[in-house]
PDB file of C-alpha atoms and ligand atoms in Angstrom:
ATOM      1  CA  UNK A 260      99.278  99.335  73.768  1.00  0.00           C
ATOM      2  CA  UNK A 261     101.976  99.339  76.166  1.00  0.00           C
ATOM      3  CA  UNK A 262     105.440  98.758  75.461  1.00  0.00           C
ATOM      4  CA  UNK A 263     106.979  96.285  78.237  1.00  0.00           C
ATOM      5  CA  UNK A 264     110.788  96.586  77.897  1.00  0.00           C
ATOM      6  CA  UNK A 265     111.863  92.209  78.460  1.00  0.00           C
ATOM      7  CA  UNK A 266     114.865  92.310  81.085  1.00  0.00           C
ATOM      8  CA  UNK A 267     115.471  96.119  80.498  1.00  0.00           C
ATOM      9  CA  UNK A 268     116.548  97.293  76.789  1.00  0.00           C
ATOM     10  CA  UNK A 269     117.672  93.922  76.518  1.00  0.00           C
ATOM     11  CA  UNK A 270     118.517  94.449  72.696  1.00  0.00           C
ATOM     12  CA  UNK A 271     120.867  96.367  73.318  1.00  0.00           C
ATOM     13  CA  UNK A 272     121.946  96.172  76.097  1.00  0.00           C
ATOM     14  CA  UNK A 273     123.230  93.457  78.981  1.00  0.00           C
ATOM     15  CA  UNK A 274     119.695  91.697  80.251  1.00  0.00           C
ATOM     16  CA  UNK A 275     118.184  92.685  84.061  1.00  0.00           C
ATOM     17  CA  UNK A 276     121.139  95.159  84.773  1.00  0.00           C
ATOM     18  CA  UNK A 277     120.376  98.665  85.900  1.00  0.00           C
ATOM     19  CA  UNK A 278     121.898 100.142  82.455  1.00  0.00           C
ATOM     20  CA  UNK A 279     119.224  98.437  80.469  1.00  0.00           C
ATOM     21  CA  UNK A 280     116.805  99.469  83.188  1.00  0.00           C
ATOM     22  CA  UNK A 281     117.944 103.019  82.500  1.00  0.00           C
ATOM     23  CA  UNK A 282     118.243 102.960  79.046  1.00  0.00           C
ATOM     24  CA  UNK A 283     114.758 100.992  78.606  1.00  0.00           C
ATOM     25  CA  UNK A 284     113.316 104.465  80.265  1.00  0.00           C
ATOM     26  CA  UNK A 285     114.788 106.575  78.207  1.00  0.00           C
ATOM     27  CA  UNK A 286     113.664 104.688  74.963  1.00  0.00           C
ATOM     28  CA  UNK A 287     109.887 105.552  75.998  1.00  0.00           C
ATOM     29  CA  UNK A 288     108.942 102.689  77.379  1.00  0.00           C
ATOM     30  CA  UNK A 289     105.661 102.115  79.433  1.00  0.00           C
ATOM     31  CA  UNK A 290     106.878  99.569  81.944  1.00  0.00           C
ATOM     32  CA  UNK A 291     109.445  97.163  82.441  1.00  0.00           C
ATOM     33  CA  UNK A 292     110.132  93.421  82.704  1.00  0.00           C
ATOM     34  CA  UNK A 293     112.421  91.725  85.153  1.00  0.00           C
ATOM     35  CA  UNK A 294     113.341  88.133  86.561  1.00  0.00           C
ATOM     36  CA  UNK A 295     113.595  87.300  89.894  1.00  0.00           C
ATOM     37  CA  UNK A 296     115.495  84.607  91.841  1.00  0.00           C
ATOM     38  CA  UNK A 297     116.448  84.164  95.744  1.00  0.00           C
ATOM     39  CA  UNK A 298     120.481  83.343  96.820  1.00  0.00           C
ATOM     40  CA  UNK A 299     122.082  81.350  98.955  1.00  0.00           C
ATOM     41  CA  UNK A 300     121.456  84.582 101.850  1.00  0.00           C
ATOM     42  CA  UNK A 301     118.016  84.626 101.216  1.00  0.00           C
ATOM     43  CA  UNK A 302     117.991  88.100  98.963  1.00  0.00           C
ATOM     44  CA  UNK A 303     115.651  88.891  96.397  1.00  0.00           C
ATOM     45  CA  UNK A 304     118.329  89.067  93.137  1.00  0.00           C
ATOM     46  CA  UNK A 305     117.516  90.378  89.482  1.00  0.00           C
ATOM     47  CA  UNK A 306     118.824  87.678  87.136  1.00  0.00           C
ATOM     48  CA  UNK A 307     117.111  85.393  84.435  1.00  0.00           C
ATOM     49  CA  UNK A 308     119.106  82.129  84.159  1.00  0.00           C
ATOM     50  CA  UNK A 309     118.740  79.695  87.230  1.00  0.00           C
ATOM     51  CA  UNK A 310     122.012  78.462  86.021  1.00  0.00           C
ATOM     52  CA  UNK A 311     125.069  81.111  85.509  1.00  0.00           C
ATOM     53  CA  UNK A 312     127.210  81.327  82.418  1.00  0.00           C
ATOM     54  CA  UNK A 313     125.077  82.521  79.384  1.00  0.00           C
ATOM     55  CA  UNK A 314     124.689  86.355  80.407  1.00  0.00           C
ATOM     56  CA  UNK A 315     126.549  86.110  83.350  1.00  0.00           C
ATOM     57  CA  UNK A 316     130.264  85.626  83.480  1.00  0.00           C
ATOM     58  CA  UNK A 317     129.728  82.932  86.901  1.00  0.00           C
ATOM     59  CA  UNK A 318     128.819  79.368  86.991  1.00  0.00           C
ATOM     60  CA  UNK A 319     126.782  76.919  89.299  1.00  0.00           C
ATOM     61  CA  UNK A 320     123.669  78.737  90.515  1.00  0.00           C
ATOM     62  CA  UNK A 321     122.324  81.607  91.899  1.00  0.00           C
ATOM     63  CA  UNK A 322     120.513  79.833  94.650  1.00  0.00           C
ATOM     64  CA  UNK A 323     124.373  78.295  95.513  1.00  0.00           C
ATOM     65  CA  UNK A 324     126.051  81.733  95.976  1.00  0.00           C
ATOM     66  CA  UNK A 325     125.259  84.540  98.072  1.00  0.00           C
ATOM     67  CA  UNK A 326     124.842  87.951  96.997  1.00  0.00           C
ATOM     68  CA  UNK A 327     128.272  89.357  97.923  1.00  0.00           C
ATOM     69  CA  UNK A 328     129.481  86.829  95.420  1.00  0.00           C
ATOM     70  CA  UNK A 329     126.952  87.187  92.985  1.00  0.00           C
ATOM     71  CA  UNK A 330     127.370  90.901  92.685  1.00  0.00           C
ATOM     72  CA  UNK A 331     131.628  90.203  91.953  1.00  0.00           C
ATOM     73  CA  UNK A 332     130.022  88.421  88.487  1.00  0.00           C
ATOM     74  CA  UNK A 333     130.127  90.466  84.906  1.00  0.00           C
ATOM     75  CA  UNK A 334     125.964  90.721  84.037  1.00  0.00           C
ATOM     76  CA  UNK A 335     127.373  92.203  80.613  1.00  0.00           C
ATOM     77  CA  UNK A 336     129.117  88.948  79.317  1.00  0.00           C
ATOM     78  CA  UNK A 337     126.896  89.840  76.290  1.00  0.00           C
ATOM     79  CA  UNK A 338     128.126  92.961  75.430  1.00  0.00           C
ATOM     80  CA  UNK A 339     131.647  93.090  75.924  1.00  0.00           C
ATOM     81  CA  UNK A 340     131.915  95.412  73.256  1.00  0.00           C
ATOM     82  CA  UNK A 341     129.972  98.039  75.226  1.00  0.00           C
ATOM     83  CA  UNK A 342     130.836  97.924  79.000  1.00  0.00           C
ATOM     84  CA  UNK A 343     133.337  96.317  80.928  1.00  0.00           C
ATOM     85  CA  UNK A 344     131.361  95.134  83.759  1.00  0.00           C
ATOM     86  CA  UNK A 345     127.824  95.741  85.303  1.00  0.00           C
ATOM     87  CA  UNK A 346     126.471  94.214  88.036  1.00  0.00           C
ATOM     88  CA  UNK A 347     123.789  91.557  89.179  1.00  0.00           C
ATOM     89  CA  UNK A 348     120.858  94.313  90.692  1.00  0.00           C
ATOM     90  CA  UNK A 349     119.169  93.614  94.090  1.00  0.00           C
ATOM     91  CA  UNK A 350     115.114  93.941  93.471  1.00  0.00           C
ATOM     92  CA  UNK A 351     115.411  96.129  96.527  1.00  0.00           C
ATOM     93  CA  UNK A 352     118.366  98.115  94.315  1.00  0.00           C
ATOM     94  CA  UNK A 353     115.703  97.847  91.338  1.00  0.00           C
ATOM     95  CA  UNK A 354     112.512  99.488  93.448  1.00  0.00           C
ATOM     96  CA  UNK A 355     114.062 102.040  95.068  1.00  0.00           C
ATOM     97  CA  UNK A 356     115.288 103.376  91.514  1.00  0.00           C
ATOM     98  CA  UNK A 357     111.782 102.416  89.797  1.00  0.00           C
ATOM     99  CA  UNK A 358     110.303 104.486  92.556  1.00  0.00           C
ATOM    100  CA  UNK A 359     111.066 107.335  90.951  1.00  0.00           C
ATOM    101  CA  UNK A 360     110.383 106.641  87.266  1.00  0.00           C
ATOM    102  CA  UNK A 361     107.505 107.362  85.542  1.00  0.00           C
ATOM    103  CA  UNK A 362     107.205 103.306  84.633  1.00  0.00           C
ATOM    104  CA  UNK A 363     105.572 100.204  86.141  1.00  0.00           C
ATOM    105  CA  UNK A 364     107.079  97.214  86.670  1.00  0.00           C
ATOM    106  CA  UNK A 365     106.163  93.490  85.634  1.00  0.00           C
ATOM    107  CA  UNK A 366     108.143  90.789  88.053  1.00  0.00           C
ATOM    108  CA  UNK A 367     108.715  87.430  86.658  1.00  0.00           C
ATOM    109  CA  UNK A 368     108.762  85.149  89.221  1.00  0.00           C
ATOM    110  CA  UNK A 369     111.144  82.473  88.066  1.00  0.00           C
ATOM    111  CA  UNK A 370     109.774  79.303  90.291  1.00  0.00           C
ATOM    112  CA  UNK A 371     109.204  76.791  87.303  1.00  0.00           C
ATOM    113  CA  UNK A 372     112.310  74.927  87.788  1.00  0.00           C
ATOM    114  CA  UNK A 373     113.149  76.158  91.387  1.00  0.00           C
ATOM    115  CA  UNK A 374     111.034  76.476  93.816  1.00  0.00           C
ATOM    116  CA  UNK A 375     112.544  79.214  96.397  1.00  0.00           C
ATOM    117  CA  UNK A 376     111.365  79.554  99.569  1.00  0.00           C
ATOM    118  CA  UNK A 377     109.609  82.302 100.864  1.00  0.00           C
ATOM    119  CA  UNK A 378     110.516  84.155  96.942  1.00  0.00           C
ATOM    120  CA  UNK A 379     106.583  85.269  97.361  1.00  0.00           C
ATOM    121  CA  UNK A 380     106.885  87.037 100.500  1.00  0.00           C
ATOM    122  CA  UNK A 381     110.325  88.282 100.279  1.00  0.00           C
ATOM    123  CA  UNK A 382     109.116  90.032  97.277  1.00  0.00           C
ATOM    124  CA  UNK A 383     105.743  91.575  98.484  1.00  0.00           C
ATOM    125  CA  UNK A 384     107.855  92.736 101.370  1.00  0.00           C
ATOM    126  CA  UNK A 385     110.358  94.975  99.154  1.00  0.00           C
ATOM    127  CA  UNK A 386     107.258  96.016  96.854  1.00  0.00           C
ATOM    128  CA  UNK A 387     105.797  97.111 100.068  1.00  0.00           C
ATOM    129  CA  UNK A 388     108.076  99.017 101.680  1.00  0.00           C
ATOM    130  CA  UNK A 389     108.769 100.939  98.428  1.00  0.00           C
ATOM    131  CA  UNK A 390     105.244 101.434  98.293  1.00  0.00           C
ATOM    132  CA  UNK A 391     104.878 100.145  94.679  1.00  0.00           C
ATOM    133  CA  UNK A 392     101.836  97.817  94.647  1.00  0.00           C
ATOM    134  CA  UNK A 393     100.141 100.375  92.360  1.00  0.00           C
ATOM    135  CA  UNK A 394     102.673 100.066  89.425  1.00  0.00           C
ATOM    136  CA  UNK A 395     103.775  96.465  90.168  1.00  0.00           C
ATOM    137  CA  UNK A 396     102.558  93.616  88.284  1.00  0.00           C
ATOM    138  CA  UNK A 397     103.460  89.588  88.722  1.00  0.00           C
ATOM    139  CA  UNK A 398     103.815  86.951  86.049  1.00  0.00           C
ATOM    140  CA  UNK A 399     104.832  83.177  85.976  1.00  0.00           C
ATOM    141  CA  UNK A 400     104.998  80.645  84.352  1.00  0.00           C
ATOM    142  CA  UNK A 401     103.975  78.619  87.954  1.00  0.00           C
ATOM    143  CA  UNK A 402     100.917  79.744  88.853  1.00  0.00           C
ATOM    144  CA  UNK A 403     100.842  78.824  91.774  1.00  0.00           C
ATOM    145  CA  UNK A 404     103.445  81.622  92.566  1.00  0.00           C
ATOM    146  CA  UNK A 405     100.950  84.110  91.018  1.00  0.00           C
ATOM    147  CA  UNK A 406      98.321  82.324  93.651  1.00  0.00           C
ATOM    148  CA  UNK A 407      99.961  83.007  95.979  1.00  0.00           C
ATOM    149  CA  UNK A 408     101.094  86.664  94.897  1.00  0.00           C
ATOM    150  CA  UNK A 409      97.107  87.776  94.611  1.00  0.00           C
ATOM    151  CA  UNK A 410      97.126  86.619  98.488  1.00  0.00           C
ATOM    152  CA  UNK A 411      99.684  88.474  99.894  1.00  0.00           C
ATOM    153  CA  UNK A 412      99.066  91.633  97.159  1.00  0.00           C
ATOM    154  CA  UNK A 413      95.733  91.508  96.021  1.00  0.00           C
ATOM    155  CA  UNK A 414      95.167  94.966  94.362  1.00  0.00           C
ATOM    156  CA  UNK A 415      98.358  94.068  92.366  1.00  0.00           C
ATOM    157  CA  UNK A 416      97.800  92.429  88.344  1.00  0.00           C
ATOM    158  CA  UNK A 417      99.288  88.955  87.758  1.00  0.00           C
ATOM    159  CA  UNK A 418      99.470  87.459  84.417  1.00  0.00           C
ATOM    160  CA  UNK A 419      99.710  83.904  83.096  1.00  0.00           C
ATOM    161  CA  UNK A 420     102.920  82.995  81.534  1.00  0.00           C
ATOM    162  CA  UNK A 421     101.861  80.147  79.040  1.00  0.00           C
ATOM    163  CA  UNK A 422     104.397  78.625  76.653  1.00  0.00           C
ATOM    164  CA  UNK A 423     104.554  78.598  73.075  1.00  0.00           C
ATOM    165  CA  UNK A 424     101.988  76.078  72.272  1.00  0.00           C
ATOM    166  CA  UNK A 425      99.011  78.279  74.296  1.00  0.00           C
ATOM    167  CA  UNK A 426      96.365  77.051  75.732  1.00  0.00           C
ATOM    168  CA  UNK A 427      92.404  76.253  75.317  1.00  0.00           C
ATOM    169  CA  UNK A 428      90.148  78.335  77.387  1.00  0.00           C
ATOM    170  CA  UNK A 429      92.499  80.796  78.050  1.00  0.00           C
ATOM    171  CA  UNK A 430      89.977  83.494  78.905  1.00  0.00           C
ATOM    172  CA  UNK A 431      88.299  81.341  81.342  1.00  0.00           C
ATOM    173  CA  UNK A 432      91.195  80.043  82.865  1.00  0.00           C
ATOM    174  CA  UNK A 433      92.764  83.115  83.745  1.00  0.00           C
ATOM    175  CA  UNK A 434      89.534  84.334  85.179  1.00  0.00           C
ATOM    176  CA  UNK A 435      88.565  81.477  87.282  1.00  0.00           C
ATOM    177  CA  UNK A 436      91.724  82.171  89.101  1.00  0.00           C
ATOM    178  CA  UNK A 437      91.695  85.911  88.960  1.00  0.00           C
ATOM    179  CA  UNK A 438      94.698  86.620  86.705  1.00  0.00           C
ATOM    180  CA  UNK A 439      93.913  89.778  84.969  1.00  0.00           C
ATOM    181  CA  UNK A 440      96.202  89.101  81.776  1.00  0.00           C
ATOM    182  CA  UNK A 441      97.452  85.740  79.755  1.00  0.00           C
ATOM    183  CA  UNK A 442     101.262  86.453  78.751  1.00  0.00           C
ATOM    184  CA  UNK A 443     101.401  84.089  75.756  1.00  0.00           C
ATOM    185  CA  UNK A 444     104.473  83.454  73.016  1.00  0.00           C
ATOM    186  CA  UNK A 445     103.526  85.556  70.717  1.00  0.00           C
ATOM    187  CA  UNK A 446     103.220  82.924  68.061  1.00  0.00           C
ATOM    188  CA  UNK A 447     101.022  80.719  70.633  1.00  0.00           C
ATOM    189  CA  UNK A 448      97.826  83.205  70.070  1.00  0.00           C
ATOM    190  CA  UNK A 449      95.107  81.806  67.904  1.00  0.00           C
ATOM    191  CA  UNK A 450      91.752  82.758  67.191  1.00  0.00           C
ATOM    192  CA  UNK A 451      90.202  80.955  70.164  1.00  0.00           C
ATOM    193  CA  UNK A 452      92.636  82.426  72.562  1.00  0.00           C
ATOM    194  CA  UNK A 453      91.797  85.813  71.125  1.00  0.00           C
ATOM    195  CA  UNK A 454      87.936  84.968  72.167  1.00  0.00           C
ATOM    196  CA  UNK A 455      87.802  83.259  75.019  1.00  0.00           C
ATOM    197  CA  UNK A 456      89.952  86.285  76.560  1.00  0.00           C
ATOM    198  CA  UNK A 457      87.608  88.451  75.008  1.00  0.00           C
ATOM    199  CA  UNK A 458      84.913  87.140  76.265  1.00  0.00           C
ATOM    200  CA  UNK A 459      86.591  87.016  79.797  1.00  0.00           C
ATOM    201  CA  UNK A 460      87.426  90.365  79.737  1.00  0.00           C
ATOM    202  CA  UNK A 461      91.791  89.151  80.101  1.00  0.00           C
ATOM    203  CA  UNK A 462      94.186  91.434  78.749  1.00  0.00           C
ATOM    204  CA  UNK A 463      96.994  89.972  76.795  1.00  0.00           C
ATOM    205  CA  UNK A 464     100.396  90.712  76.731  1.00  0.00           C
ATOM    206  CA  UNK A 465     102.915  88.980  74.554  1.00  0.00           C
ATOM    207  CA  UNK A 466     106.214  88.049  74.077  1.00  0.00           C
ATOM    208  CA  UNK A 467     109.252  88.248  72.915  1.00  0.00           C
ATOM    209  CA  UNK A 468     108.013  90.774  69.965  1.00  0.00           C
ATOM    210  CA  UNK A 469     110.931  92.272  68.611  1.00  0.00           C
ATOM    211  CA  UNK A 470     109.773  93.084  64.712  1.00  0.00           C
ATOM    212  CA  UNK A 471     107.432  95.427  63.531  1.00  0.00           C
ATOM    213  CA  UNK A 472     105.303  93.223  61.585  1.00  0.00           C
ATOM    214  CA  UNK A 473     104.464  91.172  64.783  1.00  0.00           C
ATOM    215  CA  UNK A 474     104.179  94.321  66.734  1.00  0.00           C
ATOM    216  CA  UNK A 475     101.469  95.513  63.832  1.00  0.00           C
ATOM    217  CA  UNK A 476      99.480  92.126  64.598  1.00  0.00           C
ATOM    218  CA  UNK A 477      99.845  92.868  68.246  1.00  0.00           C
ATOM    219  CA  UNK A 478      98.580  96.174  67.631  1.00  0.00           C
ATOM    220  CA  UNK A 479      95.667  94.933  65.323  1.00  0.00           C
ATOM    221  CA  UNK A 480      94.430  92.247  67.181  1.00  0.00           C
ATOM    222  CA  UNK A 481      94.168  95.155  70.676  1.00  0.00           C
ATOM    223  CA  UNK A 482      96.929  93.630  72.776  1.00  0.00           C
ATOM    224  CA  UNK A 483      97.307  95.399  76.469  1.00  0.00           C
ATOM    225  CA  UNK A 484     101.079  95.346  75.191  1.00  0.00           C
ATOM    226  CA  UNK A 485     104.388  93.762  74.324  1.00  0.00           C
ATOM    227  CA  UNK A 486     107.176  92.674  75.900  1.00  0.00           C
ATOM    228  CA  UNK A 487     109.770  93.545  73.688  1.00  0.00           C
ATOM    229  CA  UNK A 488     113.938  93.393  73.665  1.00  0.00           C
ATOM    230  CA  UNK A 489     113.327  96.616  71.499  1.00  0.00           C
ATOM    231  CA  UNK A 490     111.753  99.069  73.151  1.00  0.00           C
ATOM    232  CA  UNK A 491     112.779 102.073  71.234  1.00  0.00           C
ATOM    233  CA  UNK A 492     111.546 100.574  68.003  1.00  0.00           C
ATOM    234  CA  UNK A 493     108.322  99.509  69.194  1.00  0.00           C
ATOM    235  CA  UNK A 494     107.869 103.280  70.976  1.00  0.00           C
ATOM    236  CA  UNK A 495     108.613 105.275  67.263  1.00  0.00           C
ATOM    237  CA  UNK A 496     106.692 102.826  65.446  1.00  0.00           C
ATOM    238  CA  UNK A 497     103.369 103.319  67.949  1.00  0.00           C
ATOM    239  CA  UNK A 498     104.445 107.136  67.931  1.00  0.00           C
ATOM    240  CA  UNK A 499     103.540 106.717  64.503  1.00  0.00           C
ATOM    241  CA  UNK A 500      99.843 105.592  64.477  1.00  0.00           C
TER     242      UNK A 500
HETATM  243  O1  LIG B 633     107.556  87.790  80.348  1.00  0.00           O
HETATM  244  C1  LIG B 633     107.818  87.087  79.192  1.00  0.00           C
HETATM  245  C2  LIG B 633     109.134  86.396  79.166  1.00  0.00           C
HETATM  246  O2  LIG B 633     110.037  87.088  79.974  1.00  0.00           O
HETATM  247  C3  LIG B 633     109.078  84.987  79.566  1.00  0.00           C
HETATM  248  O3  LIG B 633     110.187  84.258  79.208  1.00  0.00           O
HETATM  249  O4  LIG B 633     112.388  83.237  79.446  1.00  0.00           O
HETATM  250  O5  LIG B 633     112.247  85.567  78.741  1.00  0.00           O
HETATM  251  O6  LIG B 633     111.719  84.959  81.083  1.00  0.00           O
HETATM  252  P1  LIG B 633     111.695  84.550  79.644  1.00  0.00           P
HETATM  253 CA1  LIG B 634     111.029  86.940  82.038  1.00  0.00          CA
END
């Protein structure tokens, strides 16, 4: 079961910054999870909130500012404790560093309350010219996006982000449209999930599983992995098995 480290080692430290990138890889983790959003110059930007404010020392949003002003903003509003300032990553910044880790990467397309233009393309472009499409993977919670991701990068994985409450004929679903894994809430999964993705042949991965006695579930019920805000934790307690 892999251990996907949600927006870095986000536990610990500030969310979809290249520390938490770093530190997520040094915690033994198998791959890594990351949002993605497009500014006001048209540049593929690492960053989970369409709105500024919670994470991100800024307001208004990121779509409104360009880069040069997004990168000015404090990602580590969080963790003030820890680090004075860290900045808002490229995905450009975050590929050509993830092109030499030994990691893959799972990109959240964040079009469910935004629809950026082009955020498809741009994206495939970067992956591309880092030549990544072998340890990239796509996932969003508008499918459409992921539709469009299998055109433009079809020997890359996407996965179905479905909200808490799940949803019926998951298995089929996901295959139908040829989305190799459902990315459920982790408390969304019941027993006819769990079948009709058997029966599919979709690999789940769930989220946001940060204690061990969801991880054991996980583990028991043959998850592809987790996407987890504590990566080192979930790495010593699979170590363990
Ligand atoms: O990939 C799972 C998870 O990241 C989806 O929710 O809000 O944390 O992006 P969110
Ligand atoms: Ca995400």
């Amino acid at each position: 079961m892999k251990v996907i480290a949600h927006r870095g080692y986000s536990g610990k430290y500030p969310e979809n910054t290249m520390l938490a990138f770093e530190k997520a890889v040094e915690a033994g983790c198998d791959e890594i999870e990351l949002d993605v959003h497009i500014t006001k110059d048209g540049q593929v930007v690492v960053c989970h909130d369409e709105i500024l404010g919670r994470a991100v020392d800024g307001a208004g949003a990121v779509k409104d500012h360009t880069y040069d002003e997004l990168r000015r903003m404090n990602a580590a509003k969080l963790f003030p404790q820890l680090t004075e300032f860290e900045r808002i990553p490229l995905f450009d910044e975050y590929c050509a560093w993830a092109a030499g880790q030994p990691i893959s990467t799972n990109v959240e397309l964040k079009t469910g309350f935004y629809y950026y233009e082009d955020i498809e393309e741009k994206t495939a472009e970067i992956v591309k010219k880092y030549g990544l499409q072998e340890r990239m993977m796509f996932s969003s919670f508008n499918h459409v996006s992921l539709l469009r991701m299998k055109q433009l990068l079809p020997e890359c994985g996407c996965g179905a982000l479905i909200s808490r409450f799940g949803m019926g004929n998951a298995g089929y679903y996901c295959s139908r449209y040829g989305f190799e894994y459902y990315h459920p809430d982790y408390a969304g999964v019941t027993d006819e999930i769990l079948e009709s993705c058997r029966q599919y042949g979709i690999q789940i991965n769930a989220w946001t599983v940060n204690d061990m006695e969801e991880l054991s579930r996980a583990y028991e019920r043959g998850y592809a992995g987790v996407i987890t805000n504590e990566p080192l934790a979930c790495r010593e307690w699979l170590d363990k098995r």
